[in-house]
Coordinates of C-alpha atoms in Angstrom, one line a residue:
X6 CA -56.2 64.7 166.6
X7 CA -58.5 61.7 164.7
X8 CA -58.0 59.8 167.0
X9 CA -61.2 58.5 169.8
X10 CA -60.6 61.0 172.8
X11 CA -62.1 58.7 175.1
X12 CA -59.0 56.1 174.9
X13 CA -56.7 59.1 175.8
X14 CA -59.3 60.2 178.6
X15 CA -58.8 56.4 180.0
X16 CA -55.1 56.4 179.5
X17 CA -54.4 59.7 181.0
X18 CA -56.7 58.8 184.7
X19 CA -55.2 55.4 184.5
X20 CA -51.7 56.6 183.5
X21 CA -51.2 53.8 181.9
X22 CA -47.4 53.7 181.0
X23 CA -48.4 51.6 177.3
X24 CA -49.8 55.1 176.0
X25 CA -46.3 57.0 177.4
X26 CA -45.2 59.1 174.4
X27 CA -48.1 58.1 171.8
X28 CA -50.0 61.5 172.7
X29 CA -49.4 64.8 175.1
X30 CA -52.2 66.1 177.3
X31 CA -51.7 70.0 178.2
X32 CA -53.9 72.1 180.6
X33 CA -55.1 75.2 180.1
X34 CA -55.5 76.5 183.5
X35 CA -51.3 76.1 184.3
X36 CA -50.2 76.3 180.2
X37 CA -48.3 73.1 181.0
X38 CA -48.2 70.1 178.8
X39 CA -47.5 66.6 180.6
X40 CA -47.1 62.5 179.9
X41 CA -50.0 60.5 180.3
X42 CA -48.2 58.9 183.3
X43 CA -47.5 62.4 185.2
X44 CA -48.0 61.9 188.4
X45 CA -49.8 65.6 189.4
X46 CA -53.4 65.2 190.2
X47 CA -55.3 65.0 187.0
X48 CA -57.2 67.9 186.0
X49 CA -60.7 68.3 184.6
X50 CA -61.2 66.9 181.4
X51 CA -63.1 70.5 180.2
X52 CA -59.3 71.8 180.9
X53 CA -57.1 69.3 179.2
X54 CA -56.3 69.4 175.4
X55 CA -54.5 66.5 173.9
X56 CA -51.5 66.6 171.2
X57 CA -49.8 63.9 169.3
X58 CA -46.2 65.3 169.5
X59 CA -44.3 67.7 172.2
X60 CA -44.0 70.1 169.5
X61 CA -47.5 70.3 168.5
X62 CA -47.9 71.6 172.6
X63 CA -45.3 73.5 172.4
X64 CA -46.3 75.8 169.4
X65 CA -49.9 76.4 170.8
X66 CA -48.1 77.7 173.8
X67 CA -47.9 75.1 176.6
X68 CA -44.6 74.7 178.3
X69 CA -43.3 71.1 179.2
X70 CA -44.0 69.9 182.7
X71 CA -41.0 69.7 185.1
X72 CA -42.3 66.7 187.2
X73 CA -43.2 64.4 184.3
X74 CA -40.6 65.6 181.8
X75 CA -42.0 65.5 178.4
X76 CA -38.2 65.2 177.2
X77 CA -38.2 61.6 178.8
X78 CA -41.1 60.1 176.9
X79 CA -40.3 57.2 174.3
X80 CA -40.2 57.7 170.8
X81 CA -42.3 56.5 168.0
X82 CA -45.7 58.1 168.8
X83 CA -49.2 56.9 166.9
X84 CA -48.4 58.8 163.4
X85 CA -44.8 57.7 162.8
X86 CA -45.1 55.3 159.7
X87 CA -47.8 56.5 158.0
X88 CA -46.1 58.7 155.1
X89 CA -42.1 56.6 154.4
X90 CA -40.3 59.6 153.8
X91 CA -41.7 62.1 156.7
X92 CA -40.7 58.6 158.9
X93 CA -37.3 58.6 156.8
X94 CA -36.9 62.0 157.5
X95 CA -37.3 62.1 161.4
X96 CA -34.7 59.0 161.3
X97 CA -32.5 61.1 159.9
X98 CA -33.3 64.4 162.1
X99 CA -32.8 61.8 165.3
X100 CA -29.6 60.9 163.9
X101 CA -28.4 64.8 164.0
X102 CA -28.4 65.2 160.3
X103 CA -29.5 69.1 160.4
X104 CA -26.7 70.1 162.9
X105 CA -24.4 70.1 160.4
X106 CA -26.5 70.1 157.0
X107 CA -29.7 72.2 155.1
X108 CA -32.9 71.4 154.9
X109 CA -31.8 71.4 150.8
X110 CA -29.5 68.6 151.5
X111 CA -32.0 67.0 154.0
X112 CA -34.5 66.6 150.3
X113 CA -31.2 65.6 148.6
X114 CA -31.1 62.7 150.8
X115 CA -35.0 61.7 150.7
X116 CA -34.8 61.7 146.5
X117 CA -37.4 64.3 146.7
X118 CA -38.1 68.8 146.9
X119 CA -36.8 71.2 149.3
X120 CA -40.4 72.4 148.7
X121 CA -42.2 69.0 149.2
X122 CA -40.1 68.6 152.3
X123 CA -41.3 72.0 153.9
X124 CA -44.8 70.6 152.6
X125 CA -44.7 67.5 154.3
X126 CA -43.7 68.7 157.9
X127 CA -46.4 71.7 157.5
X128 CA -49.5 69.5 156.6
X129 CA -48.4 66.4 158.8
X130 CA -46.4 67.9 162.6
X131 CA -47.4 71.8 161.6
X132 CA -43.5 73.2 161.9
X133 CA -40.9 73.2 159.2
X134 CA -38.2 70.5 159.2
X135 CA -35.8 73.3 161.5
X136 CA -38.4 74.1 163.5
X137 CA -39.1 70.0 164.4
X138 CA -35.1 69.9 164.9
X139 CA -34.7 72.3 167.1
X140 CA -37.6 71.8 169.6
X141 CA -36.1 67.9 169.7
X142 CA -32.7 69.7 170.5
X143 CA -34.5 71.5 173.1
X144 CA -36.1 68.6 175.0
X145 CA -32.5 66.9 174.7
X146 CA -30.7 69.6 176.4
X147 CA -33.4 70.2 179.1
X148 CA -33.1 66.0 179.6
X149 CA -29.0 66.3 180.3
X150 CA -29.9 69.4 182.6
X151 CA -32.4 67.4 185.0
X152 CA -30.2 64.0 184.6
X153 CA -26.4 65.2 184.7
X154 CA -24.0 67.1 185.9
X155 CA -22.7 68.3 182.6
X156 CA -21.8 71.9 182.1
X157 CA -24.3 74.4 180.6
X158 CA -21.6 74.7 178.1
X159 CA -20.9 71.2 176.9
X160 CA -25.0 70.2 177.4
X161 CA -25.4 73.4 174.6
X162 CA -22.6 71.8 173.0
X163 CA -24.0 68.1 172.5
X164 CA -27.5 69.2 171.5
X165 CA -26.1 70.8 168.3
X166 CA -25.8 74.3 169.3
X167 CA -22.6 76.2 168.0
X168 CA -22.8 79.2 171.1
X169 CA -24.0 79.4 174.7
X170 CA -25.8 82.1 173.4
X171 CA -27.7 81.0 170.9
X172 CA -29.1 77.8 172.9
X173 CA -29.8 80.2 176.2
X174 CA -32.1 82.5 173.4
X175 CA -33.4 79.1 171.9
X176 CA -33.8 77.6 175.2
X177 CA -35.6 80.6 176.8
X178 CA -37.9 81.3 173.6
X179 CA -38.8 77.5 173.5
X180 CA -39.8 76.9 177.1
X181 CA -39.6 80.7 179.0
X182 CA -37.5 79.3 181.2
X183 CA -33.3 80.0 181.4
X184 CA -31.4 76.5 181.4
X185 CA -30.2 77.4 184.7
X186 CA -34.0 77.1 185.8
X187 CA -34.5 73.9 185.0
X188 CA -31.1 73.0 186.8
X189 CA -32.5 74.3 189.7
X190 CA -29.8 73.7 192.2
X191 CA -26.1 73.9 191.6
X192 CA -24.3 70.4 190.1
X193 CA -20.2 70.0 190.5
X194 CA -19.2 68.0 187.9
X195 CA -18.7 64.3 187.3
X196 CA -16.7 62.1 185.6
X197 CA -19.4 59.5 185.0
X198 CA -22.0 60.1 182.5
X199 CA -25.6 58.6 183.1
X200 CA -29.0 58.9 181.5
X201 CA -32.3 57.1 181.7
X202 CA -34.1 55.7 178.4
X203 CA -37.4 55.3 178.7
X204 CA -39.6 52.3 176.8
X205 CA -42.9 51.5 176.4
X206 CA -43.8 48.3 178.5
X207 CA -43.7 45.5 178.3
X208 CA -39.5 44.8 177.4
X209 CA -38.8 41.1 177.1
X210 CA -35.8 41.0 178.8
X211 CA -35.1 37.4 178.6
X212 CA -36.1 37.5 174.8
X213 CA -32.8 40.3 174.2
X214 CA -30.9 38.9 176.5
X215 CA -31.0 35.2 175.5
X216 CA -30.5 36.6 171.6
X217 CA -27.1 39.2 172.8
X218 CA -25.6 35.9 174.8
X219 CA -25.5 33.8 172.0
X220 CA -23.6 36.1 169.7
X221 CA -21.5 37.8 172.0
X222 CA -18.2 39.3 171.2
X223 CA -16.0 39.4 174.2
X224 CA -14.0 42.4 175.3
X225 CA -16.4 44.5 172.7
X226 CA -19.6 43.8 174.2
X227 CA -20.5 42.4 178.0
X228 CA -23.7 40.8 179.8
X229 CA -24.9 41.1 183.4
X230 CA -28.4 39.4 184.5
X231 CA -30.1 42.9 184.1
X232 CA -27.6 44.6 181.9
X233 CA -26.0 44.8 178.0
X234 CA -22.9 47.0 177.4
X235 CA -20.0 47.7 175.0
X236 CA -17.4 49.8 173.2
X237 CA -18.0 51.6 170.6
X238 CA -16.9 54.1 168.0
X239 CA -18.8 56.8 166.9
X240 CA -16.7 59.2 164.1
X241 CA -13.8 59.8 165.0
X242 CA -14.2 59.4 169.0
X243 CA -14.4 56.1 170.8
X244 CA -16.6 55.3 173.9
X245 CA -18.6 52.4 175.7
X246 CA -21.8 52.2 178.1
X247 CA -24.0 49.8 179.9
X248 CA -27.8 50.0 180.2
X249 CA -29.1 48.4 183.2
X250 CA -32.7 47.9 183.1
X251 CA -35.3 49.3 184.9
X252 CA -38.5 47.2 184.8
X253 CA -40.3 48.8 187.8
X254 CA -39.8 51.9 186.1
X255 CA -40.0 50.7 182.4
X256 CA -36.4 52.3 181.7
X257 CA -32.9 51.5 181.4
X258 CA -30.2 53.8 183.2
X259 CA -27.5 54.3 181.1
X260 CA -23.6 54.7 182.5
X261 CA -21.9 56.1 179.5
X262 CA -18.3 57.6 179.0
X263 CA -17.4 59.4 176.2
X264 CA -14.6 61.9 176.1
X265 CA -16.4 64.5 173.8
X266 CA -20.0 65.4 174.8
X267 CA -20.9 67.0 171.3
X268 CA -22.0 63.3 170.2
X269 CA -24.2 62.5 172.8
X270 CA -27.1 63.6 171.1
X271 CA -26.5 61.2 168.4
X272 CA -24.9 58.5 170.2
X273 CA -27.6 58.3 172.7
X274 CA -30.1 58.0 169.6
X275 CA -28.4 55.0 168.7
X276 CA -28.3 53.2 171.7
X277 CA -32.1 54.1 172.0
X278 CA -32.3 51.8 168.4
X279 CA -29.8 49.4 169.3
X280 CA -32.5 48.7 172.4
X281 CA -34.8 49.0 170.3
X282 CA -36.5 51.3 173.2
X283 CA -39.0 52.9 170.7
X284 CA -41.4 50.1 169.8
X285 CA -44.8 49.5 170.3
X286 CA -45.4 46.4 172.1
X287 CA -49.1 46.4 172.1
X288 CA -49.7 47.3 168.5
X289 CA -47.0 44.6 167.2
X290 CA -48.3 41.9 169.7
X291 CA -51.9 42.6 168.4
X292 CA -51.0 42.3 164.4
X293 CA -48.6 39.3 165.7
X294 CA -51.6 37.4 167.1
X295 CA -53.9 38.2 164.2
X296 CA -51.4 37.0 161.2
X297 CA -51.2 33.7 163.2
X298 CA -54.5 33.2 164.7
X299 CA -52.9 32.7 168.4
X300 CA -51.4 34.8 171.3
X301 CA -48.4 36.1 170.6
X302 CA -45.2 37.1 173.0
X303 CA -45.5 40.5 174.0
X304 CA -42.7 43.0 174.3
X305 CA -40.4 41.0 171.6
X306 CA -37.7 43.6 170.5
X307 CA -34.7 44.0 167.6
X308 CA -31.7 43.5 169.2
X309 CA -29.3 45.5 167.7
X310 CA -25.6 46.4 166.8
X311 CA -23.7 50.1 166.6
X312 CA -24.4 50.0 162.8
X313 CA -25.1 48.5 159.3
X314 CA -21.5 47.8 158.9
X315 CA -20.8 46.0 161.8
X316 CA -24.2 43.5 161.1
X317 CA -23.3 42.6 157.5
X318 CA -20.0 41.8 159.0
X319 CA -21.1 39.7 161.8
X320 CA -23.7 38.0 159.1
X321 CA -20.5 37.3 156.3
X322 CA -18.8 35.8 159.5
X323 CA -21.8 33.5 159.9
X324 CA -23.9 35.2 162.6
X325 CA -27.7 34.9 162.0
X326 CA -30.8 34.9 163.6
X327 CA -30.5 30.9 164.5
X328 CA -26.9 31.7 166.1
X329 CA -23.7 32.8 165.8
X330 CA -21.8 29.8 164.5
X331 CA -18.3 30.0 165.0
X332 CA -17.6 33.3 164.1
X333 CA -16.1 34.9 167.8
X334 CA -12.4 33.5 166.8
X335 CA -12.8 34.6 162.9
X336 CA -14.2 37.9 164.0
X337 CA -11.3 38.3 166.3
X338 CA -9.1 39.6 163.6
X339 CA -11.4 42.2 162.6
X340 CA -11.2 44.2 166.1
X341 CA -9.6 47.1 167.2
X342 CA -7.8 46.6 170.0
X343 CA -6.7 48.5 173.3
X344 CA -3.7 47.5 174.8
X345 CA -4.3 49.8 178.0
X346 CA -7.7 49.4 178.5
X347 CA -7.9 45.6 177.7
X348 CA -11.1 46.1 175.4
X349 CA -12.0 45.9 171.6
X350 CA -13.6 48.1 169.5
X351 CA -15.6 46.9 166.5
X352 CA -14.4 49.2 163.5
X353 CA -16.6 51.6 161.5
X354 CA -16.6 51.2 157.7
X355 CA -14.4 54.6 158.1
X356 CA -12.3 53.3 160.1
X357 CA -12.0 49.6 158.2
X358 CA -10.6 51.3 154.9
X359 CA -8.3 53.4 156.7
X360 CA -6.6 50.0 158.9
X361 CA -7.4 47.2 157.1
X362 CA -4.0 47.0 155.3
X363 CA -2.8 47.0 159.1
X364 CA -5.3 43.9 160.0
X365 CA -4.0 40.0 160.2
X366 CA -6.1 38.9 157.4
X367 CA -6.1 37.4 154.2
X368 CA -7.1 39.3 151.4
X369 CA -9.2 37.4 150.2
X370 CA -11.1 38.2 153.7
X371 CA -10.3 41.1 153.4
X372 CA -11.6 42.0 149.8
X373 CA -15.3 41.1 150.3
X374 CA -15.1 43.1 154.1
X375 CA -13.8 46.3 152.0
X376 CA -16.7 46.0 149.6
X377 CA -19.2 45.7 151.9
X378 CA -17.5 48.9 153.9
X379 CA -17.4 51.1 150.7
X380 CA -21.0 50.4 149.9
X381 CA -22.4 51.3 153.4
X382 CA -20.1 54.3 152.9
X383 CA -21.7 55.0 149.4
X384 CA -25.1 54.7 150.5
X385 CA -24.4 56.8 153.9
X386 CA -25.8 53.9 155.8
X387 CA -22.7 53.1 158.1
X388 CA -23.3 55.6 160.7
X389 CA -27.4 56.5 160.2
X390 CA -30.4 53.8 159.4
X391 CA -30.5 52.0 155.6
X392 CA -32.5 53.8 153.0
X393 CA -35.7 51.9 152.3
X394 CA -38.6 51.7 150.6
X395 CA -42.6 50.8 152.1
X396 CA -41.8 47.5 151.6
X397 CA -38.4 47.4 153.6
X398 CA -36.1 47.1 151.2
X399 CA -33.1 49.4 150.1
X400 CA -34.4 52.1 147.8
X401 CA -31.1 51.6 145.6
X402 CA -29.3 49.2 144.0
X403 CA -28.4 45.9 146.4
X404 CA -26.7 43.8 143.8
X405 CA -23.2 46.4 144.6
X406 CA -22.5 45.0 147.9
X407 CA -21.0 41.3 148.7
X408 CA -23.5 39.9 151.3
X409 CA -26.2 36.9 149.9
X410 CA -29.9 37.7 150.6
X411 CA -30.0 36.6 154.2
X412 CA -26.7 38.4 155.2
X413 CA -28.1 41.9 153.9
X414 CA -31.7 40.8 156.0
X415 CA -29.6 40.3 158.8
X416 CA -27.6 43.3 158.7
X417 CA -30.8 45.4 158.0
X418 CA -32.6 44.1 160.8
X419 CA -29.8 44.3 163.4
X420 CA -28.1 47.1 161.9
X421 CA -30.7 49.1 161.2
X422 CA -33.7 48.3 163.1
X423 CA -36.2 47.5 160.2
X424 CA -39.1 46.2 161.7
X425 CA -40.8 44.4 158.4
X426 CA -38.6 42.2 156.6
X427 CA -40.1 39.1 155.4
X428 CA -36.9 37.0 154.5
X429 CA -35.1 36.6 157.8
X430 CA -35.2 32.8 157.1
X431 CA -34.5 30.1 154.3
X432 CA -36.9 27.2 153.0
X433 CA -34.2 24.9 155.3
X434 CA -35.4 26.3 158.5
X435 CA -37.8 24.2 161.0
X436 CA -39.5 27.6 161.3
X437 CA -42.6 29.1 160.1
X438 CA -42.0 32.0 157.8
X439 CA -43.7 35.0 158.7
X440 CA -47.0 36.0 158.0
X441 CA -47.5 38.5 155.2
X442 CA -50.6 39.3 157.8
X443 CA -48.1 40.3 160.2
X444 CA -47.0 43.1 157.9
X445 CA -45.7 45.8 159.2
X446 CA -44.1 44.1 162.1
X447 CA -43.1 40.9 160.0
X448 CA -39.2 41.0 161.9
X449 CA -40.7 40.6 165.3
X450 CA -43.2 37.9 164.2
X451 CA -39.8 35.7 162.5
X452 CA -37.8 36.8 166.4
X453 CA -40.7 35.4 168.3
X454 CA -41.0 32.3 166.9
X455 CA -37.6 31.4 166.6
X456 CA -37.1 32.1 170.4
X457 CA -40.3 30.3 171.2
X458 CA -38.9 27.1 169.1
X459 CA -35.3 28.1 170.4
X460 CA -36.6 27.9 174.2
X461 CA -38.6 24.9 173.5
X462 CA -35.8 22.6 172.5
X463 CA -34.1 23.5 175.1
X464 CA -36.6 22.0 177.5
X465 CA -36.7 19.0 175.8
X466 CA -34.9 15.7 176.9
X467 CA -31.7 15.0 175.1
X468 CA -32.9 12.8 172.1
X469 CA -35.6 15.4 171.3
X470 CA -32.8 17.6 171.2
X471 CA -30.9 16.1 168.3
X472 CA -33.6 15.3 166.4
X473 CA -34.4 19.3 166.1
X474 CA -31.1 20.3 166.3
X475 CA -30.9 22.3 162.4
X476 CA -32.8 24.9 164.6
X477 CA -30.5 25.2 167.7

């Protein structure tokens, strides 16, 4: 690893929970590999060798530790967004793209080689594309083994394996240990699903939860003082959770139910981006306080939606980063509906085609909602992240869709999670516009200070109020 050795040294004795995920330390007396926050007794630096990803451990022969669980750690380590299309390419991995297609159709999808793909995953993680997949699927499985109750069956199932068999080999070649192992005690099943997501600390909570309450749809999504849920649908299957947070042990617990455990994988992933769990506080704090030559709020995060689709639809119904307008009753028309259950689910772009001559809206609502759905269809961005370029912005063409500048922004950042986009706010906005030194966290920079400028007209008196309300 280039990277100083002494800052890991000081992370790993300190266990300092900021460094949790952004590198691996394995010993070579036990042939374990561990978190810097495991808990064991540290061992003697002359027997420690550090790692920037679980897989890198893993293929020199260390197995992961079963006190710290390396399969918890938070995403995003120190390399991740250094080369667009290996980061495009683990997005789409996450996602579960290589369950169900080739590595071919994986370089389809980037615009570039099967060969440069294999190229790119050799020279920067050392394993192919499949090999990376399959390890991830690995540390999934052995995560739903120590955390729920789940079947050996169905847990093979949702990480993407087609046969018991074939996950006990992959399992047992992976870590040299049977799934039942890991279990470790027998588990009667449970109809309640739940699963901790880790984060890298700090979270501001209040930030996220202040942003959700103000654009909250009722009976799709819900708020408690410490917790964000709601329905969802995720390809043909329907399903909601809650995440209650954690802060004491930088986490969220997540109650999810979901009739059809093959998704979890994927859905899991995406409520991991729609928390926006894999950030890195410190580094975007730092470049925040250096583009504006002040401290800046630590542990700001993307609050997101389930998708791209339901984002631009939220922004053509005139949700934006300064509010939500008075979209709730408009949007109203757009749900799907569960007369047993008494909750709403926000339609994919799938499922929008397929109902919307069913829906109680005009066309020429309806028009405009279809073209936006079509295009996230025909860019494959409805149900994964949007395509994008260094810069942040779609790699194809923009002009086919029906959203105006900021509307596409918006659905980009909540949808998919883009951290740098420059133009989340007009010339008419009491709000700076973010640094191009912020670059390439310019998304958190423009959520920071409009929540700082937010909160402080709230605590002003009443006439101080009105004369700044444009930015309330």
């Amino acid at each position: 690893m280039n990277t100083n050795i002494t800052h890991f040294q000081q992370a790993r004795l300190s266990r300092d929970a900021r460094f949790d995920g952004l590198f691996y330390t394995a010993v070579l007396t036990t042939g374990i590999y561990c978190r810097s926050i495991c808990p064991a007794p540290p061992p003697k630096e002359e027997n420690v060798r550090y790692f920037s990803t679980a897989h890198e451990a893993a293929s020199q022969g260390f197995r992961p530790c079963l006190r710290c669980r390396p399969d918890s750690a938070p995403g995003s380590p120190a390399w991740l967004g250094k080369e667009t299309t290996l980061k495009r390419a683990l997005g789409l991995i996450q996602d579960g793209f290589l369950q169900e297609n080739s590595i071919p159709d994986l370089a389809e999808r980037l615009g570039v080689t099967d060969r440069y793909v294999r190229k790119l995953f050799s020279e920067s993680l050392g394993c192919s594309p499949k090999q990376y997949a399959l390890y991830q699927q690995i540390l999934f499985a052995k995560k739903l083994l120590h955390e729920t109750t789940l079947p050996i069956a169905d847990i093979a199932f949702a990480a993407g394996f087609n046969s018991v068999r074939r996950f006990n080999d992959c399992f047992h070649l992976q870590l040299a240990l049977s799934p039942t192992q890991v279990r470790g005690k027998k588990t009667s099943p449970s109809e309640s699903l739940s699963v901790t997501l880790s984060y890298r600390p700090p979270y501001d909570w209040k930030q996220f939860h202040s942003f959700v309450a103000a654009r909250l749809i009722p009976n799709v999504e819900w708020l408690s003082e410490s917790g964000y849920g709601r329905t969802f649908i995720n390809g043909n299957q329907r399903g909601q959770f809650t995440a209650t947070w954690e802060p004491d042990k930088n986490r969220f617990r997540v109650a999810l139910q979901l009739s059809e455990p093959k998704h979890l994988y994927s859905v899991l992933n995406r409520i991991r981006k729609l928390l926006d769990l894999d950030a890195n506080p410190d580094a975007i704090a730092q470049t925040m306080a250096d583009a504006t030559n002040q401290s800046a709020s630590n542990g700001t995060r993307i609050p997101g939606t389930w998708d791209t689709f339901e984002a631009g639809v939220r922004a053509m119904f005139g949700e934006s980063v300064l509010g939500a307008a008075a979209h709730i009753s408009s949007i109203e028309h757009v749900l799907i509906h569960d007369a047993n259950t008494h909750v709403a689910y926000f339609p994919s772009a799938n499922t929008w085609l397929s109902h919307v001559e069913l829906l109680p809206l005009p066309d020429a609502n309806k028009q405009p909602l279809s073209a936006w759905a079509a295009f996230c269809l025909s860019q494959q961005t409805a149900h994964t992240s949007v395509d994008t370029d260094t810069d942040g912005r779609n790699v194809r063409d923009i002009r086919t869709h029906p959203l105006s500048t900021m509307q596409y922004n918006y659905a980009c950042l909540r949808g998919a999670g883009l951290p740098d986009i420059a133009d989340l706010l007009d010339d008419a906005n009491n709000i700076p516009s973010s640094s191009n030194h912020a670059a390439p966290w310019r998304s958190y920079l423009s959520l920071s200070q409009i929540h700082e400028q937010q909160s402080t007209a709230l605590n002003q008196p009443q006439g101080a109020i009105e004369k700044n309300k444009d930015i309330s």
